[in-house]
mmCIF file of C-alpha atoms in Angstrom:
data_model
loop_
_atom_site.group_PDB
_atom_site.id
_atom_site.type_symbol
_atom_site.label_atom_id
_atom_site.label_comp_id
_atom_site.label_asym_id
_atom_site.label_seq_id
_atom_site.Cartn_x
_atom_site.Cartn_y
_atom_site.Cartn_z
ATOM 1 C CA SER A 1 25.606 1.127 -4.932
ATOM 2 C CA GLY A 2 22.848 1.096 -2.277
ATOM 3 C CA THR A 3 20.693 3.682 -4.058
ATOM 4 C CA ARG A 4 17.181 2.676 -5.086
ATOM 5 C CA HIS A 5 14.824 4.505 -7.417
ATOM 6 C CA VAL A 6 11.157 4.336 -8.297
ATOM 7 C CA ALA A 7 10.478 5.306 -11.899
ATOM 8 C CA PHE A 8 7.130 6.517 -13.229
ATOM 9 C CA TYR A 9 6.201 5.865 -16.856
ATOM 10 C CA GLN A 10 3.298 7.059 -19.001
ATOM 11 C CA PHE A 11 1.935 5.808 -22.273
ATOM 12 C CA ASP A 12 2.078 8.547 -24.893
ATOM 13 C CA THR A 13 -0.912 7.891 -27.160
ATOM 14 C CA GLY A 14 0.329 10.298 -29.833
ATOM 15 C CA LEU A 15 3.677 8.542 -30.240
ATOM 16 C CA HIS A 16 2.397 5.062 -29.261
ATOM 17 C CA GLN A 17 5.260 4.505 -26.868
ATOM 18 C CA VAL A 18 6.030 4.425 -23.159
ATOM 19 C CA VAL A 19 7.856 7.485 -21.823
ATOM 20 C CA ARG A 20 9.763 7.746 -18.547
ATOM 21 C CA VAL A 21 8.334 10.751 -16.722
ATOM 22 C CA LEU A 22 10.008 10.783 -13.324
ATOM 23 C CA SER A 23 12.539 8.886 -11.216
ATOM 24 C CA VAL A 24 12.538 9.330 -7.430
ATOM 25 C CA ASN A 25 15.291 8.307 -4.997
ATOM 26 C CA VAL A 26 13.898 6.150 -2.181
ATOM 27 C CA SER A 27 15.229 4.563 0.985
ATOM 28 C CA PRO A 28 17.723 1.705 0.490
ATOM 29 C CA THR A 29 15.545 -0.407 2.808
ATOM 30 C CA SER A 30 12.515 -0.115 0.499
ATOM 31 C CA HIS A 31 11.252 -3.556 -0.425
ATOM 32 C CA TYR A 32 7.580 -3.460 -1.496
ATOM 33 C CA LEU A 33 5.542 -1.320 -3.897
ATOM 34 C CA ALA A 34 1.745 -1.478 -3.891
ATOM 35 C CA PRO A 35 -0.034 0.234 -6.807
ATOM 36 C CA CYS A 36 -3.051 2.432 -6.088
ATOM 37 C CA PRO A 37 -5.084 3.362 -9.141
ATOM 38 C CA VAL A 38 -7.827 5.863 -8.307
ATOM 39 C CA PRO A 39 -10.687 5.164 -10.737
ATOM 40 C CA ARG A 40 -12.649 8.018 -12.281
ATOM 41 C CA GLN A 41 -15.794 7.126 -10.354
ATOM 42 C CA HIS A 42 -13.911 8.161 -7.200
ATOM 43 C CA SER A 43 -13.690 11.782 -8.252
ATOM 44 C CA SER A 44 -14.288 12.873 -4.639
ATOM 45 C CA LEU A 45 -10.924 11.286 -3.752
ATOM 46 C CA ALA A 46 -9.176 13.062 -6.606
ATOM 47 C CA ARG A 47 -10.678 16.393 -5.483
ATOM 48 C CA GLY A 48 -9.282 15.683 -2.003
ATOM 49 C CA GLY A 49 -5.762 15.603 -3.440
ATOM 50 C CA LEU A 50 -5.420 11.845 -3.903
ATOM 51 C CA VAL A 51 -4.325 10.711 -7.334
ATOM 52 C CA SER A 52 -2.973 7.420 -8.573
ATOM 53 C CA GLY A 53 0.370 6.438 -7.104
ATOM 54 C CA VAL A 54 2.161 3.739 -5.138
ATOM 55 C CA LEU A 55 2.483 2.851 -1.475
ATOM 56 C CA LEU A 56 6.179 2.364 -0.748
ATOM 57 C CA CYS A 57 7.040 0.030 2.144
ATOM 58 C CA SER A 58 10.442 0.267 3.810
ATOM 59 C CA ASP A 59 11.729 -1.328 7.006
ATOM 60 C CA GLY A 60 9.040 -0.531 9.584
ATOM 61 C CA GLU A 61 7.470 2.380 7.694
ATOM 62 C CA VAL A 62 5.298 3.303 4.725
ATOM 63 C CA CYS A 63 5.064 6.407 2.545
ATOM 64 C CA TRP A 64 3.043 7.518 -0.460
ATOM 65 C CA LEU A 65 4.508 8.347 -3.881
ATOM 66 C CA GLN A 66 2.616 9.955 -6.709
ATOM 67 C CA LEU A 67 3.593 11.334 -10.075
ATOM 68 C CA ARG A 68 3.300 15.007 -9.160
ATOM 69 C CA GLU A 69 5.675 14.717 -6.186
ATOM 70 C CA ARG A 70 9.452 14.874 -6.589
ATOM 71 C CA GLU A 71 10.112 13.296 -3.181
ATOM 72 C CA PRO A 72 8.210 10.695 -1.135
ATOM 73 C CA MET A 73 5.310 12.193 0.752
ATOM 74 C CA THR A 74 6.251 13.151 4.270
ATOM 75 C CA PRO A 75 5.948 12.391 7.036
ATOM 76 C CA ARG A 76 6.632 8.721 6.680
ATOM 77 C CA VAL A 77 4.327 6.671 8.864
ATOM 78 C CA CYS A 78 5.785 3.969 11.105
ATOM 79 C CA LEU A 79 4.117 0.581 11.330
ATOM 80 C CA PRO A 80 3.229 -0.494 14.871
ATOM 81 C CA ILE A 81 5.356 -3.295 16.371
ATOM 82 C CA ARG A 82 4.034 -5.922 18.787
ATOM 83 C CA ALA A 83 5.247 -5.426 22.360
ATOM 84 C CA SER A 84 6.670 -8.974 22.403
ATOM 85 C CA LEU A 85 8.787 -8.174 19.332
ATOM 86 C CA ALA A 86 9.737 -4.586 20.178
ATOM 87 C CA ALA A 87 12.328 -5.484 22.841
ATOM 88 C CA GLY A 88 14.626 -7.435 20.537
ATOM 89 C CA SER A 89 13.682 -5.736 17.268
ATOM 90 C CA SER A 90 15.805 -3.388 15.223
ATOM 91 C CA GLY A 91 12.642 -1.815 13.810
ATOM 92 C CA ALA A 92 13.049 -3.668 10.520
ATOM 93 C CA MET A 93 9.738 -5.180 9.466
ATOM 94 C CA VAL A 94 9.167 -6.700 6.041
ATOM 95 C CA VAL A 95 5.807 -6.308 4.291
ATOM 96 C CA ASN A 96 5.072 -9.482 2.375
ATOM 97 C CA SER A 97 1.585 -8.972 0.941
ATOM 98 C CA CYS A 98 -0.932 -6.245 0.278
ATOM 99 C CA PHE A 99 -4.526 -5.752 -0.815
ATOM 100 C CA PHE A 100 -5.927 -2.468 -2.145
ATOM 101 C CA THR A 101 -9.625 -1.679 -2.233
ATOM 102 C CA PRO A 102 -11.348 1.458 -3.477
ATOM 103 C CA HIS A 103 -14.492 2.415 -1.530
ATOM 104 C CA ALA A 104 -17.103 4.971 -2.446
ATOM 105 C CA THR A 105 -15.684 7.496 0.000
ATOM 106 C CA GLN A 106 -12.087 6.353 0.578
ATOM 107 C CA CYS A 107 -9.422 3.955 -0.597
ATOM 108 C CA PHE A 108 -7.445 1.777 1.763
ATOM 109 C CA PHE A 109 -4.765 -0.880 1.814
ATOM 110 C CA LEU A 110 -4.462 -3.939 4.006
ATOM 111 C CA ILE A 111 -0.788 -4.759 4.318
ATOM 112 C CA GLN A 112 0.673 -7.766 6.099
ATOM 113 C CA ASN A 113 4.086 -8.068 7.698
ATOM 114 C CA GLU A 114 6.248 -11.155 8.041
ATOM 115 C CA TYR A 115 4.630 -12.003 11.415
ATOM 116 C CA GLY A 116 1.083 -12.113 10.039
ATOM 117 C CA ASP A 117 -0.013 -8.749 11.456
ATOM 118 C CA LEU A 118 -2.460 -6.859 9.230
ATOM 119 C CA PHE A 119 -2.521 -3.075 9.100
ATOM 120 C CA LYS A 120 -5.136 -0.856 7.506
ATOM 121 C CA VAL A 121 -3.441 2.023 5.704
ATOM 122 C CA SER A 122 -5.876 4.744 4.709
ATOM 123 C CA PHE A 123 -5.712 8.326 3.536
ATOM 124 C CA GLY A 124 -6.743 11.082 5.923
ATOM 125 C CA GLY A 125 -7.197 14.726 5.036
ATOM 126 C CA SER A 126 -4.889 16.101 2.343
ATOM 127 C CA ALA A 127 -3.786 12.555 1.432
ATOM 128 C CA HIS A 128 -1.882 11.983 4.707
ATOM 129 C CA LEU A 129 -1.472 8.334 5.626
ATOM 130 C CA GLN A 130 -3.095 6.770 8.685
ATOM 131 C CA VAL A 131 -2.066 3.304 9.927
ATOM 132 C CA GLU A 132 -4.164 1.133 12.236
ATOM 133 C CA TYR A 133 -3.645 -2.421 13.469
ATOM 134 C CA PHE A 134 -6.369 -4.615 11.906
ATOM 135 C CA ASP A 135 -5.809 -8.273 12.875
ATOM 136 C CA THR A 136 -3.315 -11.132 12.837
ATOM 137 C CA VAL A 137 -3.839 -13.977 10.361
ATOM 138 C CA PRO A 138 -1.527 -16.664 8.941
ATOM 139 C CA VAL A 139 1.253 -15.266 6.741
ATOM 140 C CA SER A 140 -0.126 -15.010 3.211
ATOM 141 C CA THR A 141 0.970 -14.710 -0.368
ATOM 142 C CA SER A 142 -2.279 -13.050 -1.430
ATOM 143 C CA MET A 143 -5.396 -11.517 0.139
ATOM 144 C CA HIS A 144 -8.792 -10.419 -1.149
ATOM 145 C CA ILE A 145 -11.915 -8.820 0.340
ATOM 146 C CA SER A 146 -15.118 -9.487 -1.601
ATOM 147 C CA ARG A 147 -18.053 -7.085 -1.864
ATOM 148 C CA GLY A 148 -20.067 -9.470 0.304
ATOM 149 C CA GLY A 149 -17.683 -8.972 3.214
ATOM 150 C CA THR A 150 -15.613 -12.150 3.061
ATOM 151 C CA PHE A 151 -11.863 -11.944 3.510
ATOM 152 C CA PHE A 152 -9.791 -14.642 1.771
ATOM 153 C CA VAL A 153 -6.192 -15.280 2.807
ATOM 154 C CA ALA A 154 -4.055 -17.503 0.556
ATOM 155 C CA SER A 155 -1.595 -18.892 3.073
ATOM 156 C CA GLU A 156 2.108 -19.166 2.374
ATOM 157 C CA SER A 157 2.284 -22.499 4.185
ATOM 158 C CA GLY A 158 -0.708 -24.506 5.328
ATOM 159 C CA ALA A 159 -4.405 -24.175 4.688
ATOM 160 C CA HIS A 160 -5.976 -21.086 3.142
ATOM 161 C CA SER A 161 -8.453 -19.133 5.287
ATOM 162 C CA LEU A 162 -11.798 -17.472 4.700
ATOM 163 C CA TYR A 163 -13.127 -14.938 7.215
ATOM 164 C CA VAL A 164 -16.412 -13.045 7.400
ATOM 165 C CA ILE A 165 -16.081 -9.343 8.222
ATOM 166 C CA ALA A 166 -18.934 -8.300 10.493
ATOM 167 C CA ARG A 167 -20.361 -4.871 9.780
ATOM 168 C CA GLY A 168 -20.503 -2.731 12.899
#
């Protein structure tokens, strides 16, 4: 069957076991889950409606899932497509790596598609997703942004890269 599910589990400290809490049907084109833990020190985010969950990437779109929702958060947000690719594209775009960073005032993801395009996915008001084009770098297997403002890209093929993010 082409049905896919995302299951949420919790650790029950009283019983010392893992309990399945919720299973959600998702798009059959879903291919990448990015976890988003919201630490306690980011209580302002939790008050704004954002709680821990996962970013679900499907062909050409992303949506947010969290434990208290029975269905994926709507609306789904489409990822921008380069003009040179849009003419012959079916809209299917595969996300191959992701980096999540919590900030003092907001959390955001950097996700990369199969062409090397980076997108910043952040949470607007009421936990709605916002997607912006960020940059294009070599296709990576892993990414990391340090507190000092350096951006490391572990390349899938070829040399790794280290960038400095200028503060504006």
